[in-house]
Coordinates of C-alpha atoms and ligand atoms in Angstrom, one line a residue:
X1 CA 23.8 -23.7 -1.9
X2 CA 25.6 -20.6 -2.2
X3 CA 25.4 -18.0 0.6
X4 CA 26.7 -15.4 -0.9
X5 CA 24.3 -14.6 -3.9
X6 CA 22.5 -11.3 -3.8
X7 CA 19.0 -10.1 -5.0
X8 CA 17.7 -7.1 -5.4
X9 CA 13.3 -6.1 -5.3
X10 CA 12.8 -2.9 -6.2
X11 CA 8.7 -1.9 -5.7
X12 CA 6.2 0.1 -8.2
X13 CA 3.3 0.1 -6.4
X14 CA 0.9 0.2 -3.5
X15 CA 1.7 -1.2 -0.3
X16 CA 0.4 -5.4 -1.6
X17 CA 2.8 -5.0 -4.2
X18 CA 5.8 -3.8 -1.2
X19 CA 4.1 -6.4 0.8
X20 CA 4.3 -8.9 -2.2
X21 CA 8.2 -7.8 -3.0
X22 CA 9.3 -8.3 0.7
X23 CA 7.7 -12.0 0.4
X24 CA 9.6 -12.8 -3.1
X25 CA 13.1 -11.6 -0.9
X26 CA 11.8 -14.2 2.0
X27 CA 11.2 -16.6 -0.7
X28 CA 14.8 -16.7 -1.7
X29 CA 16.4 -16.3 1.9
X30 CA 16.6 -20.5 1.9
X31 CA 18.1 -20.9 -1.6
X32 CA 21.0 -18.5 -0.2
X33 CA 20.1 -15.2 -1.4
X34 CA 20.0 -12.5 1.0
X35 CA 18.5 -9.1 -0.1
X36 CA 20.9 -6.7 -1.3
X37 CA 20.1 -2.1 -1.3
X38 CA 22.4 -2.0 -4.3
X39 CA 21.4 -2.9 -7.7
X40 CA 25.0 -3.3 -9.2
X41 CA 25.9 -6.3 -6.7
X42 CA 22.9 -8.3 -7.6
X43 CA 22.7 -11.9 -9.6
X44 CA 18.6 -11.2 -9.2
X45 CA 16.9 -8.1 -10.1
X46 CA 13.2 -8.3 -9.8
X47 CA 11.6 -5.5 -10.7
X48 CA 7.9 -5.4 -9.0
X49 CA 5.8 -3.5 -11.3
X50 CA 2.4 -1.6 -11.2
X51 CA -0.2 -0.8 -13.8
X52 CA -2.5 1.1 -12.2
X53 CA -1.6 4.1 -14.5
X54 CA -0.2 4.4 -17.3
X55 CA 3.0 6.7 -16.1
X56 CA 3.4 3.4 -13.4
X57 CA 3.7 0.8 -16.5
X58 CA 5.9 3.0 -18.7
X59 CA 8.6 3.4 -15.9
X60 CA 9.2 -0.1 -16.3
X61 CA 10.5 -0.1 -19.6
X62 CA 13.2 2.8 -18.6
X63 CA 13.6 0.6 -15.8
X64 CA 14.8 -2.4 -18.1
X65 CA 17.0 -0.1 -20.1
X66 CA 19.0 0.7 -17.3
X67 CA 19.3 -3.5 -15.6
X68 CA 20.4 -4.6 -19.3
X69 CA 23.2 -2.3 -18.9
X70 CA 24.1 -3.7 -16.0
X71 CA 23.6 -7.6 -17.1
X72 CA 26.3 -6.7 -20.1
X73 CA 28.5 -5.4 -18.1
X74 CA 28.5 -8.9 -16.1
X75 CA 28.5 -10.8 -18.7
X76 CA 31.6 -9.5 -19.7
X77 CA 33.2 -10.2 -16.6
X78 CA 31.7 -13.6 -16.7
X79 CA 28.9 -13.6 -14.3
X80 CA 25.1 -14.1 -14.9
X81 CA 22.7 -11.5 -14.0
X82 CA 18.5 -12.8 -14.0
X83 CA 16.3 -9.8 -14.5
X84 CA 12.7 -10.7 -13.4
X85 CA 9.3 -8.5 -14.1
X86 CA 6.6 -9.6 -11.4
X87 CA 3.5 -7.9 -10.2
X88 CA 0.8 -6.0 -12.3
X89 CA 2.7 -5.3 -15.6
X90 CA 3.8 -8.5 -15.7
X91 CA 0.6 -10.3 -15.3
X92 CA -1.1 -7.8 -17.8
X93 CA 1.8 -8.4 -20.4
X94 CA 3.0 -11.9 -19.4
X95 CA 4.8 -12.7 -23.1
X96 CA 4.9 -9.3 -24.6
X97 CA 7.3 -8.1 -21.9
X98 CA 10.0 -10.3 -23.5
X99 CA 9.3 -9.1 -26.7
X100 CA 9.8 -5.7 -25.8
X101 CA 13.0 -5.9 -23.6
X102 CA 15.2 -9.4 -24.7
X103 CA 17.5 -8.8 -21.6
X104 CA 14.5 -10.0 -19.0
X105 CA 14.2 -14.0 -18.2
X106 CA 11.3 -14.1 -16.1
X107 CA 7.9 -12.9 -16.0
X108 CA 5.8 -13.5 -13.2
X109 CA 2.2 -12.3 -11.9
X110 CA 1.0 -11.4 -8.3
X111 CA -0.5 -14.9 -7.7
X112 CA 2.2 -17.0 -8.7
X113 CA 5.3 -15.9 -7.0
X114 CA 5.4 -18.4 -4.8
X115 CA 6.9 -20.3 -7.5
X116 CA 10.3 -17.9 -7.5
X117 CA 13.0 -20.3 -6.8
X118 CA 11.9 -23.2 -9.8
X119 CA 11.7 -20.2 -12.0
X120 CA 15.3 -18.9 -10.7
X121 CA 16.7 -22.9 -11.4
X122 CA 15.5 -23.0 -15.0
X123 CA 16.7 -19.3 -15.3
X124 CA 19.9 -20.2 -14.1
X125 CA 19.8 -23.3 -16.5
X126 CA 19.4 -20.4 -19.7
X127 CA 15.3 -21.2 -20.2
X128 CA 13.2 -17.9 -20.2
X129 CA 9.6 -18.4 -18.4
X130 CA 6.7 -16.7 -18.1
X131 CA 4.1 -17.4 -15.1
X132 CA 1.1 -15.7 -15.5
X133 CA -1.3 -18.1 -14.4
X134 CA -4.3 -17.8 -11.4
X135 CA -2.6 -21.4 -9.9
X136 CA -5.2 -23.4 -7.6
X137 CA -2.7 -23.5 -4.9
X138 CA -2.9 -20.7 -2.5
X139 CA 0.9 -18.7 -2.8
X140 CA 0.6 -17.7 1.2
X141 CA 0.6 -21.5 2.3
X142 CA 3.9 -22.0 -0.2
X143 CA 6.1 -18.8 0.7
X144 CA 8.7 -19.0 3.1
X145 CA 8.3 -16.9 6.4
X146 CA 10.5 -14.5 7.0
X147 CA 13.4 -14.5 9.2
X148 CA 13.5 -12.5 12.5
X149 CA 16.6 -10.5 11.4
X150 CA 14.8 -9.9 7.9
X151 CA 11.5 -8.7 10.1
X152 CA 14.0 -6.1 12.3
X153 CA 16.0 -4.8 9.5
X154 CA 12.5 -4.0 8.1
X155 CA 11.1 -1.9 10.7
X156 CA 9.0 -1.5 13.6
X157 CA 6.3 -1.1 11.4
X158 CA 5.0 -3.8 9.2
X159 CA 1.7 -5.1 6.6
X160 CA 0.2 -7.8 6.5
X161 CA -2.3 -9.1 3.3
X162 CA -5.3 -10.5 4.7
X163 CA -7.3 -9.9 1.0
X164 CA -6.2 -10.0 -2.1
X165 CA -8.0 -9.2 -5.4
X166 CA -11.2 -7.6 -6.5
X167 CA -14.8 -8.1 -7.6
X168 CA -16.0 -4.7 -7.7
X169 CA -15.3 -4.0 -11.4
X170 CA -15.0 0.0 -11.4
X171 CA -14.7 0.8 -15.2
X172 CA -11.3 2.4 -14.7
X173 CA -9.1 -0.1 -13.0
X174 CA -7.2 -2.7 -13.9
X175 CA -7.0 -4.2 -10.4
X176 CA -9.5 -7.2 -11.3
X177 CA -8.0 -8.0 -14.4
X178 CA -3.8 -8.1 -12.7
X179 CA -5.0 -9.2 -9.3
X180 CA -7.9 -11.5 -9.9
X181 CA -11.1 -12.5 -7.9
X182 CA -11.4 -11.8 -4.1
X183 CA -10.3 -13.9 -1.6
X184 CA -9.8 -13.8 2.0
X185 CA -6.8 -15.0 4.0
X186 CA -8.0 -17.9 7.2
X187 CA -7.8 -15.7 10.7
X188 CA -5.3 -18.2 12.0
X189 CA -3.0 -18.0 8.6
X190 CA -3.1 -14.2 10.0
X191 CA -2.4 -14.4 13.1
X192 CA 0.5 -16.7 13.1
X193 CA 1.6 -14.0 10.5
X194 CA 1.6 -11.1 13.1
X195 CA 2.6 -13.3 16.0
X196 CA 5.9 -13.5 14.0
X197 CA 6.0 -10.2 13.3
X198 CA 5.1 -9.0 17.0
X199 CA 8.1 -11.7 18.5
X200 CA 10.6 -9.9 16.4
X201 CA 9.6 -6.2 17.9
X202 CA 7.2 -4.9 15.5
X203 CA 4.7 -2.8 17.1
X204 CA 2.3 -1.6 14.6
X205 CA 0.5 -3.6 11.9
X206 CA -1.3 -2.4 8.9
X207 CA -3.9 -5.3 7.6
X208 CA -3.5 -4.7 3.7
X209 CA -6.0 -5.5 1.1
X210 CA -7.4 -3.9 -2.4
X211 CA -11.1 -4.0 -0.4
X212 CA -9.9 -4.7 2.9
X213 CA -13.1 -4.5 4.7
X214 CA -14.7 -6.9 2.3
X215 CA -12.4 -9.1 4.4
X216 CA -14.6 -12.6 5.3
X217 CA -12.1 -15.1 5.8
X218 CA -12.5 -18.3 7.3
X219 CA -12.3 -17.6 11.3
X220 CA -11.2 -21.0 13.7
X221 CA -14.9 -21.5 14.6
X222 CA -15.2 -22.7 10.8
X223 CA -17.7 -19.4 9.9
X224 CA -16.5 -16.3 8.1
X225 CA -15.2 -13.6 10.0
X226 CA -15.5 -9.7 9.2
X227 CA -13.0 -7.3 9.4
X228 CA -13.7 -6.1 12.6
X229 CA -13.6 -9.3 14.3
X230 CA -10.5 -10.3 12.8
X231 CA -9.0 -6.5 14.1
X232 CA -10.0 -7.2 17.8
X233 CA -8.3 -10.7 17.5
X234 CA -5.3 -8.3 16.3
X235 CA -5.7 -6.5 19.0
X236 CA -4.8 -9.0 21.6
X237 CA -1.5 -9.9 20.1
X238 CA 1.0 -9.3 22.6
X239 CA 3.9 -6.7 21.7
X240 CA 1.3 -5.2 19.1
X241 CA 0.5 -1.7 20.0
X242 CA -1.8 0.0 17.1
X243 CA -3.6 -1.7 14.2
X244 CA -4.6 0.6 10.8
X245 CA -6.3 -1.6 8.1
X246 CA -6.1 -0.2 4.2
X247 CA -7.4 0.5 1.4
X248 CA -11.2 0.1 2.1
X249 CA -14.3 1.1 -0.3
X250 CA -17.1 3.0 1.3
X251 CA -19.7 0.5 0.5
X252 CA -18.2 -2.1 3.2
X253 CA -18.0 0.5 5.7
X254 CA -20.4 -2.0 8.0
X255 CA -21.8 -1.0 11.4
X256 CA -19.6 -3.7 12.9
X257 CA -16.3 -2.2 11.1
X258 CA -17.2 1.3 12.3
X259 CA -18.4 0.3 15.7
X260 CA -14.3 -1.0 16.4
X261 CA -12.8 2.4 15.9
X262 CA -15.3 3.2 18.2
X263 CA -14.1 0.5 21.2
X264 CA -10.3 -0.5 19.7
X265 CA -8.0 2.0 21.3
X266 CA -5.3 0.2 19.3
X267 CA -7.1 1.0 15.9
X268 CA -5.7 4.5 14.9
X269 CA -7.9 7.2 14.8
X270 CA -7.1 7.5 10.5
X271 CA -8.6 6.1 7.6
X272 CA -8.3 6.3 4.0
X273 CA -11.6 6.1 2.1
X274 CA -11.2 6.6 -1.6
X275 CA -14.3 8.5 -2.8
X276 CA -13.1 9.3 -6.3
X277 CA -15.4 11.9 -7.2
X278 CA -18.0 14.2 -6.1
X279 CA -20.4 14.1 -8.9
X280 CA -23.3 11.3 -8.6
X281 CA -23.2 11.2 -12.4
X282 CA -19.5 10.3 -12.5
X283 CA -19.9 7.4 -9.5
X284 CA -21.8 6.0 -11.2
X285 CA -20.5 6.0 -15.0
X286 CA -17.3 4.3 -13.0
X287 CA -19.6 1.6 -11.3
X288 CA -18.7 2.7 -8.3
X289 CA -22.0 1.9 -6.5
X290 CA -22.8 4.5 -4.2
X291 CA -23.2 8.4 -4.1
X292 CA -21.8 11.1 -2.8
X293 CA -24.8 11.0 -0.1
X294 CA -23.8 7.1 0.7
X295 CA -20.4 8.4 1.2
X296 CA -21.3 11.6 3.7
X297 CA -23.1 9.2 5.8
X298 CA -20.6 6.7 6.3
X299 CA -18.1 9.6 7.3
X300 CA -20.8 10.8 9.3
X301 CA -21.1 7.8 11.5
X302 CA -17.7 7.5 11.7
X303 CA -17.2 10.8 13.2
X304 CA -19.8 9.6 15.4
X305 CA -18.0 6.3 16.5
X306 CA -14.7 8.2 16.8
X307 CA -14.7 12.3 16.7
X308 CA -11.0 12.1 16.7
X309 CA -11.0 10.6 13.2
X310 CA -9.3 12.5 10.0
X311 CA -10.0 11.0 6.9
X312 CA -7.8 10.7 3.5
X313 CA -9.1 10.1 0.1
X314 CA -8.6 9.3 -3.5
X315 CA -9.7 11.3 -6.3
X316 CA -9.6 11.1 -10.1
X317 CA -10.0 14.2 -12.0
X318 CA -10.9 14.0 -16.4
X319 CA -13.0 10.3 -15.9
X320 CA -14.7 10.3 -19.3
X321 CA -18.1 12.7 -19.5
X322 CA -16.8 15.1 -16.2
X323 CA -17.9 18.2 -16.8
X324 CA -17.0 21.5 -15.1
X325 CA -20.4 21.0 -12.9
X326 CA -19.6 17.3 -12.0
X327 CA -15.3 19.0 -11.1
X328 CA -17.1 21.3 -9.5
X329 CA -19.3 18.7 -7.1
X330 CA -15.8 17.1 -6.2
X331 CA -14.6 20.4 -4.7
X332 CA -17.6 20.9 -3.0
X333 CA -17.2 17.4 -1.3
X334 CA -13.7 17.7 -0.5
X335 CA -15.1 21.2 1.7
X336 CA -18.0 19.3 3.6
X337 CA -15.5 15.7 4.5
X338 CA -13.4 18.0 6.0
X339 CA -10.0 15.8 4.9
X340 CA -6.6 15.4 6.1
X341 CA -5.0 14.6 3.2
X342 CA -5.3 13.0 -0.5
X343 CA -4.2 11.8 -4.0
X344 CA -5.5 13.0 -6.5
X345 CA -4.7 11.5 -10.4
X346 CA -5.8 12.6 -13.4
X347 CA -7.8 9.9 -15.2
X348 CA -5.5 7.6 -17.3
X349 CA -7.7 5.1 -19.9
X350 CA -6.5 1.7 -19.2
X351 CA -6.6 -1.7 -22.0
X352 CA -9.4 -3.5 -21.5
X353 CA -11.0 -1.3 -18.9
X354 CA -14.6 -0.4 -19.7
X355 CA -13.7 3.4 -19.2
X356 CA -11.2 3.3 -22.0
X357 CA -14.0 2.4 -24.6
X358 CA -16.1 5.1 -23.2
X359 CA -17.2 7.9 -25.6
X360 CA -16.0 11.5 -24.1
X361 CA -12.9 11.1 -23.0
X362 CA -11.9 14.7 -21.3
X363 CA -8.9 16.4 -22.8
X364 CA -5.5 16.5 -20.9
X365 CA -5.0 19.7 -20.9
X366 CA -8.6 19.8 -19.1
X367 CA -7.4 16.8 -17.1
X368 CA -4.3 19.0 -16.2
X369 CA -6.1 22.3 -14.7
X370 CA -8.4 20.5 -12.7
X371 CA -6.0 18.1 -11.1
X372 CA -4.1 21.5 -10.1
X373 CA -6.9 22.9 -9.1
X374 CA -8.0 20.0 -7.0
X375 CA -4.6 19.4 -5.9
X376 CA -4.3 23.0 -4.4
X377 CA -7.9 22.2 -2.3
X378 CA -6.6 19.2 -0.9
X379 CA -3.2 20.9 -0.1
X380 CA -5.1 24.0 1.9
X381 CA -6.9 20.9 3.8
X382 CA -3.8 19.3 4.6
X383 CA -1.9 22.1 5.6
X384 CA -4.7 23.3 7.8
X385 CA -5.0 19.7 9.8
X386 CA -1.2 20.2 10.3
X387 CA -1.3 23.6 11.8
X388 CA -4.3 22.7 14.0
X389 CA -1.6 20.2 15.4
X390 CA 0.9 22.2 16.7
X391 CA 0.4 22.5 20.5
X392 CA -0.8 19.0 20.7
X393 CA 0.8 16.1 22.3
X394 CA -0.3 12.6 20.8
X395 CA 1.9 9.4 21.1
X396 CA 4.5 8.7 19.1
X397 CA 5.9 5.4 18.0
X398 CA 9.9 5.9 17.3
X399 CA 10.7 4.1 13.9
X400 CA 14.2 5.4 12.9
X401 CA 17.2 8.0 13.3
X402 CA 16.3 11.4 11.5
X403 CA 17.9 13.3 8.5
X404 CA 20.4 15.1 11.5
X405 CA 22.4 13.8 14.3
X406 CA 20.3 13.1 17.8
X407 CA 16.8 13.2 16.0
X408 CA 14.6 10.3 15.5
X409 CA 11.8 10.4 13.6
X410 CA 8.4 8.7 14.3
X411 CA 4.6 8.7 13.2
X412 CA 1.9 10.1 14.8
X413 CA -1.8 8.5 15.0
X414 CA -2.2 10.3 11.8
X415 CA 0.3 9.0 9.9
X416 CA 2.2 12.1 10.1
X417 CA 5.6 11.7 10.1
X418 CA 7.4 13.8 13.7
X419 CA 10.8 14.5 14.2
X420 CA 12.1 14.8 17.4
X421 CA 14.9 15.2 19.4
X422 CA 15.4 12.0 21.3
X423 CA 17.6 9.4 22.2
X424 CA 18.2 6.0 19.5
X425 CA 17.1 3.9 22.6
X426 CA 13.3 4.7 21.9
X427 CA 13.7 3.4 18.1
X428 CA 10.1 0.7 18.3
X429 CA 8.6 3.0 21.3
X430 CA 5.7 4.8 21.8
X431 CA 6.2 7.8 23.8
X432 CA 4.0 11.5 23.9
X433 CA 5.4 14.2 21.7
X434 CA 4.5 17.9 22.3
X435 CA 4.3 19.6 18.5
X436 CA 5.9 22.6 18.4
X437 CA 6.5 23.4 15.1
X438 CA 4.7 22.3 11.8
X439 CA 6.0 22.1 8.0
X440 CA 3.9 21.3 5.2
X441 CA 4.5 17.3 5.1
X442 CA 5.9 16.9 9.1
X443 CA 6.1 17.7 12.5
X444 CA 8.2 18.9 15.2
X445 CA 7.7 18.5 18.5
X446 CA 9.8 17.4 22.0
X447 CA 9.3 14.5 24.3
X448 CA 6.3 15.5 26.8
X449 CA 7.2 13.0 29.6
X450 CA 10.1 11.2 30.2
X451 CA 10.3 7.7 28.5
X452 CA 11.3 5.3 31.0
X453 CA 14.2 4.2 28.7
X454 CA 15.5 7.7 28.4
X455 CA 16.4 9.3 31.7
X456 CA 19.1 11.2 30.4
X457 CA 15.6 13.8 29.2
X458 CA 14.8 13.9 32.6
X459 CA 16.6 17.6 33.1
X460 CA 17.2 18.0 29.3
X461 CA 13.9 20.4 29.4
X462 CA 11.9 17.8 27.0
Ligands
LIG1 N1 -8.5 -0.6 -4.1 C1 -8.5 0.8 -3.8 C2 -7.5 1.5 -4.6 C3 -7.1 1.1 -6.0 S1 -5.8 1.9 -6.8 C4 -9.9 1.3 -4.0 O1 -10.8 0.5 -4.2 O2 -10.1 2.4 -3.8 C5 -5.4 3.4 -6.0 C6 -6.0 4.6 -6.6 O3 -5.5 4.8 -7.9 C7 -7.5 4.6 -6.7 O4 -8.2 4.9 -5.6 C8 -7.7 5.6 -7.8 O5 -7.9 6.9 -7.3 C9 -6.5 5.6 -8.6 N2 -6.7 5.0 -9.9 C10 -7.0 3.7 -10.2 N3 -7.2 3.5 -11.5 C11 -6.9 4.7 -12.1 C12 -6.8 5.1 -13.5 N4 -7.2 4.3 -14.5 N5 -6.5 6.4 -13.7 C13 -6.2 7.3 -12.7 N6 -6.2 6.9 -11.4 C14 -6.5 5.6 -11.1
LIG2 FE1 -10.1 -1.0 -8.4 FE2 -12.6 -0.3 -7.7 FE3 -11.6 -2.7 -7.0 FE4 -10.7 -0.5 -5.9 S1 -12.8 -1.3 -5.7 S2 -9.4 -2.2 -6.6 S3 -10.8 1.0 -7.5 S4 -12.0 -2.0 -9.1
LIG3 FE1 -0.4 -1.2 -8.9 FE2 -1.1 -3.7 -8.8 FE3 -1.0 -2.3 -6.6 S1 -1.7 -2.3 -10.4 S2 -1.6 -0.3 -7.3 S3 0.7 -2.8 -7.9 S4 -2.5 -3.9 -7.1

């Protein structure tokens, strides 16, 4: 073994595929490579890739141009550099990513990375491999845990995959197709997970899954357990302070589900509930399976179960057939969620997604006005949630030092990042922040009472 190897993950994609790329870095800890912020140090460089879009694939390949620079210039001083592609791109591509770009020696999928360190021996030994199979095994009950100094250098804030894949089949993503069928993690699998995470001083946990709330895993009574369940099991973890749970699709908002941010005071009053569009015609050309009605009433009754809730979405603007009328049902929706925030993407035809076969596909430069049309709306909304902030004091937790000297920045309940004026001592604390000032993607506030770690504040007018 050799302690002093370095790897380097660099992430393209949602929060599974940071998830996934924090795993593969875990994986490699007991072979002797620890994880390394600099690209030119590393003998590894995996580059964890997303296909969601087509901009997210492409980005790849300028990606590689730059690593096979960089493993020349080793091999000239003698030293082998492995480039890796994992994650979507890779399991869409599999063999025709070393067609494309020579200088890579492994290829490896979302399910199979569990499998890193036999693919870094015969890498090592010169053979090239691709890994793009669906294995039997389950990767979670291979992959090394992570280390408590790993878990701290990370954060106070961590995610945690409790479902993985999709079944829904909406006729623009690739998601099925790179991540495969639906399964649930086992509770326990989970909560050992956290239990970890909560020992080494993480306080807030973000349960992670391309359906999450279609969660049903296999609870220690034997039976399936829903999301909500699993959330209130969460919730009695020791150390572990606020619980958000992402992404979810409206049609497994379930009475149970929405009945816990209702009675969890640990689950944060914010949830992101892709939509996509407005137009009942469009939902269901991309098989979404539910209208814009299905979708008002599920926000309904979560404003019911929590009035304190603010909502974020997903849109796509140019899906094949939209018409000005349909664009314009999307703006009308956006006025009557009332949101806090959202992405918005303009439509991008994916292979071997139904969408991409579909007859009327809408011009880009139509594609292009809409999304900035759109993307003003949903800036007016955000910008208006932020402003009604100021004034208010919510709880804070603490996650880092700021951009200047004696500021720390933190999150709200809302996801909004706050920058404050505090001591380094309250890094992984919750504490009550007084907004005072509000820019258009963060807040400013002061300390409203005195933390009991900091009672240097006490006179310091905070
Ligand atoms: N699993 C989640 C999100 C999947 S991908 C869900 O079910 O909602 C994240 C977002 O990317 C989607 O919500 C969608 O808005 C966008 N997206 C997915 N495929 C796309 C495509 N082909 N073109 C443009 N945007 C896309
Ligand atoms: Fe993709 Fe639809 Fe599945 Fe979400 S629900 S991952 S958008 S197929
Ligand atoms: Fe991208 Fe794969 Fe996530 S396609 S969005 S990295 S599931």
């Amino acid at each position: 073994m050799n302690a002093s190897r370095k790897l380097f993950v660099k992430s393209f994609g949602c929060q599974m595929n940071v998830y996934d790329s924090r795993r593969m870095a875990d994986a490699m800890a007991p072979h002797g490579y620890a994880e390394t912020a600099d690209v030119e140090d590393a003998d590894i460089i995996i580059l964890n890739t997303c296909h969601i879009r087509e901009k997210a694939a492409e980005k790849v390949y300028s990606e590689l141009g730059r690593v096979r620079r960089l493993k020349e210039e080793a091999a000239a001083e003698g030293r082998r550099v492995i480039i890796a592609v994992a994650g979507c791109v890779a399991q869409a591509e599999g063999e025709e990513i070393l067609r494309r770009a020579p200088a890579v020696d492994l290829v490896f999928g979302p399910q199979s990375y569990h499998r890193l360190p036999d693919l870094v021996t015969r890498a090592e030994r010169g053979e090239k491999a691709v890994n793009t199979e669906f294995p039997v095994e389950d990767k979670f009950d291979r992959l090394a845990a992570p280390d408590p100094s790993a878990i701290r250098a990370r954060g106070v804030c961590a995610f945690v995959t409790v479902q993985e894949g999709c079944d829904k089949f909406c006729t623009f993503c690739v998601v099925p197709y790179t991540r495969g069928a639906e399964m649930s993690r086992p509770v326990e699998k989970i909560i050992t997970e956290v239990e970890r995470f909560a020992a080494a001083g993480v306080r807030e946990i973000t349960l992670i899954g391309q359906n999450v709330n279609a969660y049903h895993g296999e609870g220690p009574d034997g039976r399936p357990w829903s999301l909500a369940r699993l959330l209130e099991r969460v919730a009695d973890i020791g150390g572990i302070d606020r619980l958000r749970y992402t992404t979810s699709h409206p049609r497994d908002m379930d009475d149970d589900l929405i009945a816990a941010h209702r009675d969890l005071p640990k689950l944060m009053p914010q949830l992101h509930l892709p939509v996509q569009s407005g137009s009942d015609r469009i939902l269901a050309a991309m098989n979404r399976r539910h209208t814009r009605g299905d979708y008002l009433d599920v926000v309904a009754r979560l404003h019911a179960a929590r009035p304190d809730i603010a909502l974020t979405s997903d849109f796509i603007v140019g899906f094949p057939g939209e018409s000005d009328a349909d664009f314009a049902e999307t703006l009308r929706l956006i006025d009557e969620i009332g949101l806090s925030g959202a992405f918005s993407f303009k439509y991008s035809p994916r292979p071997g997604t139904p969408g991409a076969e579909m007859d009327d596909q809408v011009d880009e430069s139509i594609k292009t006005a809409r999304l900035h049309v759109l993307q003003a709306a949903i800036d007016r909304r955000q910008e208006a949630f932020n402003r009604a902030c100021r004034g208010r004091t919510f709880d804070v937790l603490f996650e880092k030092p700021g951009r200047y000297g004696g500021q720390l920045v933190g999150r709200s309940p809302y996801l909004q990042p706050v920058q404050v004026t505090a001591p380094a001592s309250i890094i992984g604390e919750i504490a009550a922040v007084t907004i005072t000032e509000v820019a258009s993607n963060s807040l400013f506030g002061a300390l409203a009472r005195p933390s009991m770690r900091a009672p240097a504040l006490l006179g310091a007018g905070a």
